[in-house]
Amino acid sequence: MKIICIGRNYVNHAKELGNAVPKEPIFFLKPDTAILPKKNPFVYPSFTKDVHHEVEIVVRINRLGKHIEEKFAHKYYNEIGVGVDFTARDIQQQCKENGMPWEKAKAFDGSAPISPFYTLDNYKDVNNLNFSLQINGETQQAGNTKDMLFNIDSIIAYVSQFFTLKIGDLIFTGTPEGVGPVNINDKIDCFIEDKKLLSFNVK
Ligand code: ZN
Protein backbone atom coordinates (compact mmCIF):
# COMPACT_ATOMS: atom_id res chain seq x y z
CA MET A 1 0.00 0.00 0.00
CA LYS A 2 1.26 3.46 -0.84
CA ILE A 3 0.27 7.00 0.05
CA ILE A 4 0.45 9.55 -2.74
CA CYS A 5 0.35 13.20 -1.68
CA ILE A 6 -0.41 16.14 -3.94
CA GLY A 7 1.47 19.39 -3.27
CA ARG A 8 0.37 22.98 -3.96
CA ASN A 9 -3.14 22.00 -5.07
CA TYR A 10 -4.78 25.11 -3.61
CA VAL A 11 -3.65 28.45 -5.03
CA ASN A 12 -3.81 30.36 -1.73
CA HIS A 13 -1.66 27.73 0.00
CA ALA A 14 0.97 27.76 -2.78
CA LYS A 15 1.11 31.54 -2.39
CA GLU A 16 1.37 31.54 1.41
CA LEU A 17 4.60 29.52 1.14
CA GLY A 18 5.89 31.69 -1.70
CA ASN A 19 5.60 28.90 -4.28
CA ALA A 20 4.58 29.21 -7.92
CA VAL A 21 1.19 27.80 -8.91
CA PRO A 22 1.97 24.47 -10.63
CA LYS A 23 0.99 23.70 -14.25
CA GLU A 24 0.60 20.00 -13.52
CA PRO A 25 0.12 18.12 -10.24
CA ILE A 26 3.14 17.89 -7.94
CA PHE A 27 3.28 14.71 -5.92
CA PHE A 28 5.40 12.80 -3.42
CA LEU A 29 4.98 9.57 -1.45
CA LYS A 30 4.72 8.54 2.17
CA PRO A 31 5.37 4.92 3.22
CA ASP A 32 2.70 2.94 5.10
CA THR A 33 4.71 3.48 8.32
CA ALA A 34 3.66 7.15 8.12
CA ILE A 35 0.11 6.24 9.11
CA LEU A 36 -0.56 7.19 12.72
CA PRO A 37 -2.13 4.15 14.42
CA LYS A 38 -5.67 4.82 15.66
CA LYS A 39 -5.89 6.13 19.25
CA ASN A 40 -2.16 6.97 19.28
CA PRO A 41 -0.99 10.52 19.94
CA PHE A 42 1.22 12.22 17.37
CA VAL A 43 4.70 12.20 18.90
CA TYR A 44 6.57 15.41 18.05
CA PRO A 45 9.74 14.26 16.24
CA SER A 46 13.07 15.18 17.82
CA PHE A 47 14.70 16.16 14.49
CA THR A 48 12.53 19.23 13.90
CA LYS A 49 11.45 22.38 15.68
CA ASP A 50 8.71 23.41 13.23
CA VAL A 51 6.08 20.76 12.52
CA HIS A 52 3.17 22.16 10.47
CA HIS A 53 -0.33 20.77 10.07
CA GLU A 54 -1.78 20.40 6.56
CA VAL A 55 -5.39 19.18 6.61
CA GLU A 56 -6.38 17.32 3.44
CA ILE A 57 -9.17 15.26 1.94
CA VAL A 58 -7.91 11.68 1.49
CA VAL A 59 -9.20 9.36 -1.24
CA ARG A 60 -9.05 5.56 -0.95
CA ILE A 61 -8.53 3.67 -4.23
CA ASN A 62 -10.82 0.64 -4.60
CA ARG A 63 -9.81 -0.75 -7.98
CA LEU A 64 -6.57 -1.72 -9.72
CA GLY A 65 -5.67 0.68 -12.50
CA LYS A 66 -2.95 2.19 -14.67
CA HIS A 67 -3.23 4.90 -17.34
CA ILE A 68 -6.71 5.70 -16.10
CA GLU A 69 -8.60 8.15 -18.31
CA GLU A 70 -9.99 11.11 -16.42
CA LYS A 71 -13.54 10.34 -17.53
CA PHE A 72 -13.30 6.89 -15.87
CA ALA A 73 -11.38 8.02 -12.75
CA HIS A 74 -14.53 8.23 -10.62
CA LYS A 75 -14.85 4.42 -10.90
CA TYR A 76 -11.60 3.99 -8.96
CA TYR A 77 -12.72 5.34 -5.60
CA ASN A 78 -15.83 5.32 -3.50
CA GLU A 79 -14.60 6.43 -0.07
CA ILE A 80 -13.00 9.53 1.35
CA GLY A 81 -11.68 10.62 4.70
CA VAL A 82 -9.75 13.50 6.18
CA GLY A 83 -6.08 13.40 7.14
CA VAL A 84 -3.16 15.54 8.19
CA ASP A 85 0.00 15.71 6.08
CA PHE A 86 2.39 16.62 8.89
CA THR A 87 5.41 18.47 7.56
CA ALA A 88 8.69 19.36 9.24
CA ARG A 89 8.76 22.79 7.61
CA ASP A 90 12.30 23.61 8.74
CA ILE A 91 13.64 20.36 7.27
CA GLN A 92 11.58 20.82 4.10
CA GLN A 93 13.06 24.29 3.64
CA GLN A 94 16.59 22.85 3.88
CA CYS A 95 15.66 20.12 1.37
CA LYS A 96 14.25 22.70 -1.06
CA GLU A 97 17.28 24.97 -0.75
CA ASN A 98 19.61 22.05 -1.46
CA GLY A 99 17.49 20.59 -4.25
CA MET A 100 16.98 17.41 -2.19
CA PRO A 101 13.88 15.18 -1.96
CA TRP A 102 11.26 16.01 0.69
CA GLU A 103 10.81 12.62 2.32
CA LYS A 104 12.76 13.49 5.49
CA ALA A 105 10.32 16.34 6.05
CA LYS A 106 7.11 14.63 4.96
CA ALA A 107 7.28 10.85 5.22
CA PHE A 108 8.39 10.18 8.79
CA ASP A 109 6.62 7.83 11.21
CA GLY A 110 3.22 9.16 12.27
CA SER A 111 3.21 11.95 9.68
CA ALA A 112 -0.13 10.77 8.27
CA PRO A 113 -3.01 10.65 10.78
CA ILE A 114 -6.13 9.60 8.82
CA SER A 115 -9.80 9.36 9.80
CA PRO A 116 -12.01 6.36 9.05
CA PHE A 117 -13.30 6.36 5.47
CA TYR A 118 -16.88 7.11 4.44
CA THR A 119 -18.63 6.21 1.20
CA LEU A 120 -19.38 9.02 -1.23
CA ASP A 121 -23.15 8.61 -0.83
CA ASN A 122 -22.70 10.40 2.53
CA TYR A 123 -21.84 13.57 0.63
CA LYS A 124 -23.70 15.69 -1.89
CA ASP A 125 -20.74 16.52 -4.09
CA VAL A 126 -17.14 15.44 -3.57
CA ASN A 127 -16.05 18.49 -5.62
CA ASN A 128 -17.79 20.87 -3.22
CA LEU A 129 -16.89 19.68 0.26
CA ASN A 130 -15.95 21.83 3.23
CA PHE A 131 -13.20 20.49 5.47
CA SER A 132 -11.27 22.00 8.35
CA LEU A 133 -8.78 21.58 11.17
CA GLN A 134 -9.00 22.91 14.71
CA ILE A 135 -6.26 23.22 17.31
CA ASN A 136 -7.55 23.29 20.89
CA GLY A 137 -11.03 24.14 19.58
CA GLU A 138 -9.98 27.00 17.30
CA THR A 139 -10.24 26.69 13.53
CA GLN A 140 -6.82 27.05 11.88
CA GLN A 141 -7.57 25.80 8.37
CA ALA A 142 -10.82 25.67 6.43
CA GLY A 143 -11.04 24.73 2.77
CA ASN A 144 -13.42 23.53 0.09
CA THR A 145 -12.56 20.92 -2.54
CA LYS A 146 -13.97 23.17 -5.27
CA ASP A 147 -10.81 25.29 -4.86
CA MET A 148 -8.48 22.46 -5.90
CA LEU A 149 -6.33 23.31 -8.90
CA PHE A 150 -6.53 19.64 -9.97
CA ASN A 151 -9.67 17.80 -8.91
CA ILE A 152 -9.70 14.20 -7.68
CA ASP A 153 -10.44 12.69 -11.11
CA SER A 154 -7.62 14.59 -12.79
CA ILE A 155 -5.21 13.65 -9.97
CA ILE A 156 -6.05 9.95 -10.43
CA ALA A 157 -5.58 10.23 -14.19
CA TYR A 158 -2.27 12.04 -13.75
CA VAL A 159 -0.60 9.86 -11.10
CA SER A 160 -1.77 6.61 -12.75
CA GLN A 161 0.46 7.47 -15.72
CA PHE A 162 3.41 6.86 -13.40
CA PHE A 163 2.13 4.38 -10.78
CA THR A 164 -0.22 1.44 -10.93
CA LEU A 165 -2.93 2.29 -8.42
CA LYS A 166 -3.86 -0.62 -6.17
CA ILE A 167 -6.81 -1.30 -3.90
CA GLY A 168 -6.18 0.44 -0.59
CA ASP A 169 -3.77 3.05 -1.93
CA LEU A 170 -4.45 6.50 -0.49
CA ILE A 171 -4.22 9.91 -2.11
CA PHE A 172 -3.81 13.07 -0.01
CA THR A 173 -5.29 15.73 -2.27
CA GLY A 174 -3.52 18.86 -1.04
CA THR A 175 -4.02 21.44 1.67
CA PRO A 176 -5.75 24.82 1.68
CA GLU A 177 -4.19 27.95 3.17
CA GLY A 178 -3.66 28.40 6.90
CA VAL A 179 -0.90 25.85 7.52
CA GLY A 180 1.00 26.50 10.72
CA PRO A 181 2.85 25.00 13.66
CA VAL A 182 1.58 22.47 16.17
CA ASN A 183 2.91 22.19 19.69
CA ILE A 184 3.21 19.50 22.34
CA ASN A 185 -0.08 19.12 24.26
CA ASP A 186 -2.19 20.48 21.38
CA LYS A 187 -5.46 18.71 20.60
CA ILE A 188 -6.10 18.40 16.87
CA ASP A 189 -9.61 17.85 15.44
CA CYS A 190 -10.42 17.46 11.73
CA PHE A 191 -13.81 17.81 10.10
CA ILE A 192 -15.59 17.16 6.82
CA GLU A 193 -18.53 19.56 6.72
CA ASP A 194 -19.52 19.84 10.39
CA LYS A 195 -18.67 16.24 11.34
CA LYS A 196 -15.58 15.61 13.44
CA LEU A 197 -13.91 12.56 11.89
CA LEU A 198 -10.39 12.63 13.33
CA SER A 199 -9.12 13.65 16.76
CA PHE A 200 -5.74 13.17 18.45
CA ASN A 201 -3.25 14.84 20.73
CA VAL A 202 0.33 15.99 20.16
CA LYS A 203 2.77 14.51 22.70
ZN1 ZN B 1 0.20 18.36 1.93
Coordinates of N, CA and C and ligand atoms in Angstrom, one line a residue:
M1 N 0.8 -1.2 0.0 CA 0.0 0.0 0.0 C 0.9 1.2 0.0
K2 N 0.5 2.2 -0.8 CA 1.3 3.5 -0.8 C 0.4 4.7 -0.6
I3 N 1.0 5.7 -0.2 CA 0.3 7.0 0.0 C 0.9 8.0 -0.9
I4 N 0.0 8.5 -1.8 CA 0.5 9.6 -2.7 C -0.1 10.9 -2.3
C5 N 0.8 11.9 -2.2 CA 0.4 13.2 -1.7 C 0.5 14.3 -2.8
I6 N -0.5 15.1 -2.9 CA -0.4 16.1 -3.9 C 0.0 17.4 -3.2
G7 N 1.0 18.1 -3.8 CA 1.5 19.4 -3.3 C 0.9 20.6 -4.0
R8 N 0.7 21.7 -3.3 CA 0.4 23.0 -4.0 C -0.9 22.9 -4.8
N9 N -1.9 22.2 -4.3 CA -3.1 22.0 -5.1 C -4.2 23.1 -4.8
Y10 N -3.9 24.0 -3.9 CA -4.8 25.1 -3.6 C -4.0 26.4 -3.8
V11 N -4.4 27.3 -4.6 CA -3.7 28.5 -5.0 C -3.2 29.3 -3.8
N12 N -4.1 29.5 -2.9 CA -3.8 30.4 -1.7 C -2.8 29.7 -0.8
H13 N -2.7 28.4 -0.8 CA -1.7 27.7 0.0 C -0.3 27.8 -0.7
A14 N -0.3 27.6 -2.0 CA 1.0 27.8 -2.8 C 1.5 29.1 -2.5
K15 N 0.6 30.2 -2.6 CA 1.1 31.5 -2.4 C 1.6 31.8 -1.0
E16 N 0.9 31.2 0.0 CA 1.4 31.5 1.4 C 2.8 31.0 1.7
L17 N 3.2 30.0 1.0 CA 4.6 29.5 1.1 C 5.5 30.1 0.1
G18 N 5.0 31.0 -0.7 CA 5.9 31.7 -1.7 C 6.2 30.8 -2.9
N19 N 5.4 29.8 -3.2 CA 5.6 28.9 -4.3 C 4.8 29.3 -5.5
A20 N 5.3 29.0 -6.7 CA 4.6 29.2 -7.9 C 3.4 28.3 -8.0
V21 N 2.3 28.7 -8.7 CA 1.2 27.8 -8.9 C 1.6 26.8 -10.0
P22 N 1.5 25.5 -9.7 CA 2.0 24.5 -10.6 C 1.1 24.3 -11.9
K23 N 1.7 23.9 -13.0 CA 1.0 23.7 -14.3 C 0.5 22.3 -14.3
E24 N 1.1 21.4 -13.6 CA 0.6 20.0 -13.5 C 0.8 19.6 -12.1
P25 N 0.0 18.5 -11.7 CA 0.1 18.1 -10.2 C 1.5 17.8 -9.8
I26 N 1.9 18.2 -8.6 CA 3.1 17.9 -7.9 C 2.8 16.8 -6.9
F27 N 3.6 15.7 -6.9 CA 3.3 14.7 -5.9 C 4.5 14.1 -5.3
F28 N 4.3 13.5 -4.1 CA 5.4 12.8 -3.4 C 4.7 11.6 -2.7
L29 N 5.5 10.8 -2.1 CA 5.0 9.6 -1.5 C 5.3 9.6 0.0
K30 N 4.4 8.9 0.8 CA 4.7 8.5 2.2 C 4.6 7.0 2.2
P31 N 5.5 6.4 3.1 CA 5.4 4.9 3.2 C 4.2 4.6 4.2
D32 N 3.8 3.3 4.2 CA 2.7 2.9 5.1 C 3.0 3.2 6.6
T33 N 4.3 3.2 6.9 CA 4.7 3.5 8.3 C 4.4 4.9 8.7
A34 N 4.0 5.8 7.8 CA 3.7 7.2 8.1 C 2.3 7.2 8.8
I35 N 1.5 6.2 8.6 CA 0.1 6.2 9.1 C 0.2 6.2 10.6
L36 N -0.5 7.1 11.3 CA -0.6 7.2 12.7 C -1.6 6.2 13.2
P37 N -1.2 5.2 14.0 CA -2.1 4.2 14.4 C -3.3 4.8 15.2
K38 N -4.5 4.3 15.0 CA -5.7 4.8 15.7 C -5.5 4.9 17.2
K39 N -6.0 5.9 17.8 CA -5.9 6.1 19.3 C -4.5 6.5 19.7
N40 N -3.5 6.5 18.9 CA -2.2 7.0 19.3 C -2.1 8.5 19.2
P41 N -1.3 9.1 20.1 CA -1.0 10.5 19.9 C 0.0 10.7 18.8
F42 N 0.1 11.9 18.3 CA 1.2 12.2 17.4 C 2.4 12.6 18.2
V43 N 3.5 11.9 18.1 CA 4.7 12.2 18.9 C 5.6 13.2 18.1
Y44 N 5.8 14.4 18.7 CA 6.6 15.4 18.1 C 8.0 14.9 17.8
P45 N 8.4 14.8 16.5 CA 9.7 14.3 16.2 C 10.9 15.1 16.8
S46 N 12.0 14.4 17.2 CA 13.1 15.2 17.8 C 13.9 15.9 16.8
F47 N 13.8 15.6 15.5 CA 14.7 16.2 14.5 C 14.2 17.5 13.9
T48 N 13.1 18.0 14.4 CA 12.5 19.2 13.9 C 12.0 20.1 15.0
K49 N 12.0 21.4 14.7 CA 11.4 22.4 15.7 C 10.3 23.1 15.1
D50 N 9.8 22.7 13.9 CA 8.7 23.4 13.2 C 7.8 22.5 12.4
V51 N 7.0 21.7 13.2 CA 6.1 20.8 12.5 C 4.8 21.5 12.2
H52 N 4.4 21.5 10.9 CA 3.2 22.2 10.5 C 2.1 21.1 10.2
H53 N 0.8 21.6 10.5 CA -0.3 20.8 10.1 C -0.7 21.2 8.6
E54 N -1.2 20.2 7.9 CA -1.8 20.4 6.6 C -3.0 19.5 6.5
V55 N -4.2 20.0 6.7 CA -5.4 19.2 6.6 C -5.8 18.9 5.1
E56 N -6.1 17.7 4.8 CA -6.4 17.3 3.4 C -7.5 16.3 3.3
I57 N -8.2 16.3 2.3 CA -9.2 15.3 1.9 C -8.3 14.1 1.4
V58 N -8.7 12.9 1.9 CA -7.9 11.7 1.5 C -8.9 10.7 0.7
V59 N -8.4 10.2 -0.4 CA -9.2 9.4 -1.2 C -8.6 8.0 -1.1
R60 N -9.5 7.0 -1.0 CA -9.1 5.6 -1.0 C -9.4 4.9 -2.3
I61 N -8.4 4.4 -2.9 CA -8.5 3.7 -4.2 C -9.2 2.3 -4.0
N62 N -10.1 1.9 -4.8 CA -10.8 0.6 -4.6 C -10.8 -0.3 -5.8
R63 N -9.9 0.0 -6.8 CA -9.8 -0.8 -8.0 C -8.4 -0.6 -8.6
L64 N -7.9 -1.7 -9.1 CA -6.6 -1.7 -9.7 C -6.6 -0.9 -11.0
G65 N -5.6 -0.1 -11.2 CA -5.7 0.7 -12.5 C -4.3 1.3 -12.9
K66 N -4.1 1.5 -14.2 CA -2.9 2.2 -14.7 C -3.4 2.9 -15.9
H67 N -2.8 4.1 -16.2 CA -3.2 4.9 -17.3 C -4.7 5.1 -17.3
I68 N -5.3 5.5 -16.2 CA -6.7 5.7 -16.1 C -7.1 7.0 -16.8
E69 N -8.1 6.9 -17.7 CA -8.6 8.1 -18.3 C -9.4 8.9 -17.3
E70 N -9.3 10.3 -17.4 CA -10.0 11.1 -16.4 C -11.5 10.8 -16.4
K71 N -12.1 10.6 -17.5 CA -13.5 10.3 -17.5 C -13.9 9.0 -16.8
F72 N -13.0 8.1 -16.6 CA -13.3 6.9 -15.9 C -12.8 6.9 -14.4
A73 N -12.1 8.0 -14.1 CA -11.4 8.0 -12.8 C -12.3 7.8 -11.6
H74 N -13.6 8.3 -11.7 CA -14.5 8.2 -10.6 C -14.9 6.8 -10.3
K75 N -14.6 5.8 -11.2 CA -14.8 4.4 -10.9 C -13.8 3.8 -10.0
Y76 N -12.7 4.6 -9.7 CA -11.6 4.0 -9.0 C -11.6 4.4 -7.5
Y77 N -12.6 5.1 -7.0 CA -12.7 5.3 -5.6 C -14.2 5.5 -5.2
N78 N -14.5 5.1 -4.0 CA -15.8 5.3 -3.5 C -15.8 5.8 -2.0
E79 N -14.7 6.0 -1.5 CA -14.6 6.4 -0.1 C -13.6 7.6 0.1
I80 N -13.9 8.5 1.0 CA -13.0 9.5 1.3 C -12.9 9.7 2.9
G81 N -11.9 10.3 3.3 CA -11.7 10.6 4.7 C -10.9 11.9 4.8
V82 N -10.5 12.3 6.0 CA -9.7 13.5 6.2 C -8.5 13.1 6.9
G83 N -7.4 13.7 6.5 CA -6.1 13.4 7.1 C -5.2 14.6 7.3
V84 N -4.1 14.5 8.0 CA -3.2 15.5 8.2 C -1.8 15.1 7.6
D85 N -1.3 15.9 6.7 CA 0.0 15.7 6.1 C 1.0 16.5 6.9
F86 N 1.4 15.9 8.0 CA 2.4 16.6 8.9 C 3.7 16.8 8.1
T87 N 4.2 18.0 8.3 CA 5.4 18.5 7.6 C 6.4 19.2 8.5
A88 N 7.6 18.7 8.5 CA 8.7 19.4 9.2 C 9.2 20.5 8.4
R89 N 8.6 21.7 8.6 CA 8.8 22.8 7.6 C 10.2 23.2 7.6
D90 N 10.9 23.2 8.7 CA 12.3 23.6 8.7 C 13.2 22.7 7.9
I91 N 12.9 21.4 8.0 CA 13.6 20.4 7.3 C 13.3 20.5 5.8
Q92 N 12.0 20.7 5.5 CA 11.6 20.8 4.1 C 12.3 22.0 3.4
Q93 N 12.4 23.1 4.2 CA 13.1 24.3 3.6 C 14.5 24.0 3.3
Q94 N 15.2 23.3 4.2 CA 16.6 22.9 3.9 C 16.6 22.0 2.6
C95 N 15.7 21.0 2.5 CA 15.7 20.1 1.4 C 15.5 20.9 0.1
K96 N 14.5 21.9 0.1 CA 14.3 22.7 -1.1 C 15.5 23.5 -1.5
E97 N 16.1 24.1 -0.5 CA 17.3 25.0 -0.8 C 18.4 24.2 -1.4
N98 N 18.5 22.9 -1.0 CA 19.6 22.1 -1.5 C 19.2 21.2 -2.6
G99 N 18.0 21.4 -3.1 CA 17.5 20.6 -4.3 C 17.3 19.1 -3.9
M100 N 17.1 18.8 -2.6 CA 17.0 17.4 -2.2 C 15.5 17.0 -2.1
P101 N 15.3 15.7 -2.1 CA 13.9 15.2 -2.0 C 13.3 15.6 -0.6
W102 N 12.0 15.5 -0.5 CA 11.3 16.0 0.7 C 11.0 14.9 1.7
E103 N 11.3 13.7 1.5 CA 10.8 12.6 2.3 C 11.2 12.8 3.8
K104 N 12.4 13.3 4.1 CA 12.8 13.5 5.5 C 11.8 14.4 6.2
A105 N 11.2 15.3 5.5 CA 10.3 16.3 6.1 C 8.9 15.9 6.0
K106 N 8.5 14.9 5.3 CA 7.1 14.6 5.0 C 6.7 13.2 5.3
A107 N 7.6 12.3 5.3 CA 7.3 10.8 5.2 C 7.6 10.1 6.5
F108 N 7.9 10.8 7.5 CA 8.4 10.2 8.8 C 7.2 9.5 9.5
D109 N 7.6 8.6 10.5 CA 6.6 7.8 11.2 C 5.6 8.8 11.8
G110 N 4.3 8.4 11.6 CA 3.2 9.2 12.3 C 2.8 10.4 11.5
S111 N 3.5 10.7 10.4 CA 3.2 11.9 9.7 C 1.9 11.9 8.9
A112 N 1.1 10.8 9.0 CA -0.1 10.8 8.3 C -1.3 10.2 9.1
P113 N -1.8 11.0 10.1 CA -3.0 10.7 10.8 C -4.2 10.7 9.8
I114 N -5.0 9.7 9.8 CA -6.1 9.6 8.8 C -7.4 9.1 9.6
S115 N -8.5 9.7 9.2 CA -9.8 9.4 9.8 C -10.3 8.0 9.2
P116 N -11.3 7.5 9.8 CA -12.0 6.4 9.1 C -12.5 6.9 7.7
F117 N -12.8 6.0 6.8 CA -13.3 6.4 5.5 C -14.8 6.2 5.4
Y118 N -15.4 7.1 4.6 CA -16.9 7.1 4.4 C -17.2 7.1 3.0
T119 N -18.3 6.3 2.6 CA -18.6 6.2 1.2 C -19.2 7.5 0.7
L120 N -19.0 7.7 -0.6 CA -19.4 9.0 -1.2 C -20.9 9.3 -1.1
D121 N -21.7 8.3 -0.9 CA -23.1 8.6 -0.8 C -23.5 9.4 0.5
N122 N -22.5 9.5 1.4 CA -22.7 10.4 2.5 C -22.6 11.9 2.2
Y123 N -22.1 12.2 1.0 CA -21.8 13.6 0.6 C -22.6 14.0 -0.7
K124 N -23.0 15.2 -0.7 CA -23.7 15.7 -1.9 C -22.8 15.7 -3.1
D125 N -21.6 16.3 -2.9 CA -20.7 16.5 -4.1 C -19.3 16.5 -3.6
V126 N -18.5 15.5 -4.0 CA -17.1 15.4 -3.6 C -16.3 16.6 -4.1
N127 N -16.8 17.3 -5.1 CA -16.0 18.5 -5.6 C -16.6 19.8 -5.0
N128 N -17.3 19.7 -4.0 CA -17.8 20.9 -3.2 C -18.0 20.5 -1.8
L129 N -16.9 20.2 -1.1 CA -16.9 19.7 0.3 C -16.1 20.6 1.1
N130 N -16.7 21.0 2.2 CA -16.0 21.8 3.2 C -15.2 20.9 4.2
F131 N -14.0 21.3 4.5 CA -13.2 20.5 5.5 C -12.3 21.5 6.3
S132 N -12.0 21.0 7.5 CA -11.3 22.0 8.3 C -10.5 21.3 9.4
L133 N -9.6 22.1 10.1 CA -8.8 21.6 11.2 C -8.8 22.6 12.3
Q134 N -9.0 22.1 13.5 CA -9.0 22.9 14.7 C -7.8 22.5 15.6
I135 N -7.2 23.5 16.2 CA -6.3 23.2 17.3 C -6.8 23.8 18.6
N136 N -7.0 22.9 19.6 CA -7.5 23.3 20.9 C -8.9 24.1 20.7
G137 N -9.7 23.6 19.8 CA -11.0 24.1 19.6 C -11.1 25.4 18.7
E138 N -10.0 25.8 18.2 CA -10.0 27.0 17.3 C -9.6 26.6 15.9
T139 N -10.5 27.0 14.9 CA -10.2 26.7 13.5 C -9.0 27.4 13.0
Q140 N -8.1 26.5 12.5 CA -6.8 27.1 11.9 C -6.8 27.0 10.4
Q141 N -7.5 26.0 9.8 CA -7.6 25.8 8.4 C -9.0 25.4 8.0
A142 N -9.5 26.0 7.0 CA -10.8 25.7 6.4 C -10.7 25.8 4.9
G143 N -11.1 24.7 4.2 CA -11.0 24.7 2.8 C -12.3 24.1 2.2
N144 N -12.3 24.2 0.8 CA -13.4 23.5 0.1 C -12.8 22.9 -1.1
T145 N -13.2 21.7 -1.4 CA -12.6 20.9 -2.5 C -12.8 21.6 -3.9
K146 N -13.8 22.5 -4.0 CA -14.0 23.2 -5.3 C -12.8 24.1 -5.6
D147 N -12.0 24.4 -4.6 CA -10.8 25.3 -4.9 C -9.5 24.5 -5.3
M148 N -9.7 23.2 -5.4 CA -8.5 22.5 -5.9 C -8.1 22.9 -7.3
L149 N -6.8 23.0 -7.5 CA -6.3 23.3 -8.9 C -6.6 22.1 -9.8
F150 N -6.3 20.9 -9.2 CA -6.5 19.6 -10.0 C -7.5 18.8 -9.1
N151 N -8.7 18.5 -9.7 CA -9.7 17.8 -8.9 C -9.3 16.3 -8.8
I152 N -10.1 15.6 -8.0 CA -9.7 14.2 -7.7 C -9.6 13.4 -8.9
D153 N -10.5 13.5 -9.9 CA -10.4 12.7 -11.1 C -9.2 13.0 -11.9
S154 N -8.8 14.3 -12.0 CA -7.6 14.6 -12.8 C -6.3 14.2 -12.1
I155 N -6.4 14.2 -10.7 CA -5.2 13.7 -10.0 C -5.0 12.2 -10.3
I156 N -6.1 11.4 -10.2 CA -6.1 10.0 -10.4 C -5.5 9.7 -11.8
A157 N -6.0 10.4 -12.8 CA -5.6 10.2 -14.2 C -4.1 10.5 -14.3
Y158 N -3.7 11.6 -13.6 CA -2.3 12.0 -13.8 C -1.3 11.0 -13.1
V159 N -1.6 10.7 -11.8 CA -0.6 9.9 -11.1 C -0.6 8.4 -11.7
S160 N -1.7 8.0 -12.2 CA -1.8 6.6 -12.8 C -1.0 6.5 -14.1
Q161 N -0.5 7.6 -14.6 CA 0.5 7.5 -15.7 C 1.8 6.9 -15.2
F162 N 2.1 7.2 -14.0 CA 3.4 6.9 -13.4 C 3.4 5.6 -12.5
F163 N 2.3 5.5 -11.7 CA 2.1 4.4 -10.8 C 0.9 3.6 -11.1
T164 N 1.0 2.3 -11.0 CA -0.2 1.4 -10.9 C -0.9 1.7 -9.6
L165 N -2.2 2.1 -9.7 CA -2.9 2.3 -8.4 C -3.5 1.0 -8.0
K166 N -3.4 0.7 -6.7 CA -3.9 -0.6 -6.2 C -4.9 -0.4 -5.1
I167 N -5.7 -1.4 -4.9 CA -6.8 -1.3 -3.9 C -6.2 -1.0 -2.6
G168 N -6.7 0.0 -1.9 CA -6.2 0.4 -0.6 C -5.2 1.6 -0.6
D169 N -4.7 1.9 -1.8 CA -3.8 3.1 -1.9 C -4.5 4.3 -1.5
L170 N -3.8 5.3 -1.0 CA -4.4 6.5 -0.5 C -3.8 7.7 -1.2
I171 N -4.7 8.7 -1.5 CA -4.2 9.9 -2.1 C -4.6 11.1 -1.2
F172 N -3.6 11.8 -0.7 CA -3.8 13.1 0.0 C -3.9 14.1 -1.1
T173 N -5.0 14.9 -1.1 CA -5.3 15.7 -2.3 C -4.9 17.2 -2.2
G174 N -4.0 17.5 -1.2 CA -3.5 18.9 -1.0 C -4.2 19.7 0.1
T175 N -3.5 20.7 0.5 CA -4.0 21.4 1.7 C -4.4 22.9 1.3
P176 N -5.4 23.4 1.9 CA -5.7 24.8 1.7 C -4.8 25.7 2.5
E177 N -5.0 27.0 2.4 CA -4.2 28.0 3.2 C -4.4 27.8 4.7
G178 N -3.5 28.4 5.4 CA -3.7 28.4 6.9 C -2.8 27.4 7.6
V179 N -1.8 26.8 6.9 CA -0.9 25.8 7.5 C -0.1 26.6 8.6
G180 N 0.3 25.9 9.6 CA 1.0 26.5 10.7 C 1.5 25.5 11.7
P181 N 2.2 25.9 12.7 CA 2.9 25.0 13.7 C 1.9 24.3 14.6
V182 N 2.2 23.1 15.0 CA 1.6 22.5 16.2 C 2.6 22.4 17.3
N183 N 2.1 22.2 18.5 CA 2.9 22.2 19.7 C 2.5 21.0 20.6
I184 N 3.5 20.6 21.4 CA 3.2 19.5 22.3 C 2.1 19.9 23.2
N185 N 1.2 19.0 23.5 CA -0.1 19.1 24.3 C -1.3 19.7 23.5
D186 N -1.0 20.1 22.2 CA -2.2 20.5 21.4 C -3.1 19.3 21.2
K187 N -4.4 19.7 21.0 CA -5.5 18.7 20.6 C -5.9 19.1 19.2
I188 N -5.8 18.1 18.3 CA -6.1 18.4 16.9 C -7.4 17.7 16.5
D189 N -8.3 18.4 15.9 CA -9.6 17.8 15.4 C -9.8 18.2 14.0
C190 N -10.2 17.2 13.2 CA -10.4 17.5 11.7 C -11.8 17.1 11.3
F191 N -12.4 17.9 10.5 CA -13.8 17.8 10.1 C -14.0 17.7 8.6
I192 N -15.0 17.0 8.2 CA -15.6 17.2 6.8 C -17.0 17.7 7.1
E193 N -17.3 18.8 6.4 CA -18.5 19.6 6.7 C -18.5 19.8 8.2
D194 N -19.6 19.5 9.0 CA -19.5 19.8 10.4 C -19.3 18.6 11.2
K195 N -18.9 17.5 10.6 CA -18.7 16.2 11.3 C -17.2 16.1 11.7
K196 N -17.0 15.9 13.0 CA -15.6 15.6 13.4 C -15.3 14.2 13.1
L197 N -14.2 13.9 12.3 CA -13.9 12.6 11.9 C -12.6 12.1 12.4
L198 N -11.7 13.0 12.9 CA -10.4 12.6 13.3 C -10.0 13.5 14.5
S199 N -9.5 12.9 15.6 CA -9.1 13.7 16.8 C -7.9 13.0 17.4
F200 N -6.9 13.7 17.8 CA -5.7 13.2 18.4 C -5.0 14.3 19.1
N201 N -4.1 13.9 20.0 CA -3.2 14.8 20.7 C -1.8 14.8 20.2
V202 N -1.1 15.9 20.5 CA 0.3 16.0 20.2 C 1.1 15.8 21.5
K203 N 2.0 14.8 21.5 CA 2.8 14.5 22.7 C 4.3 14.7 22.5
Ligands
ZN1 ZN 0.2 18.4 1.9

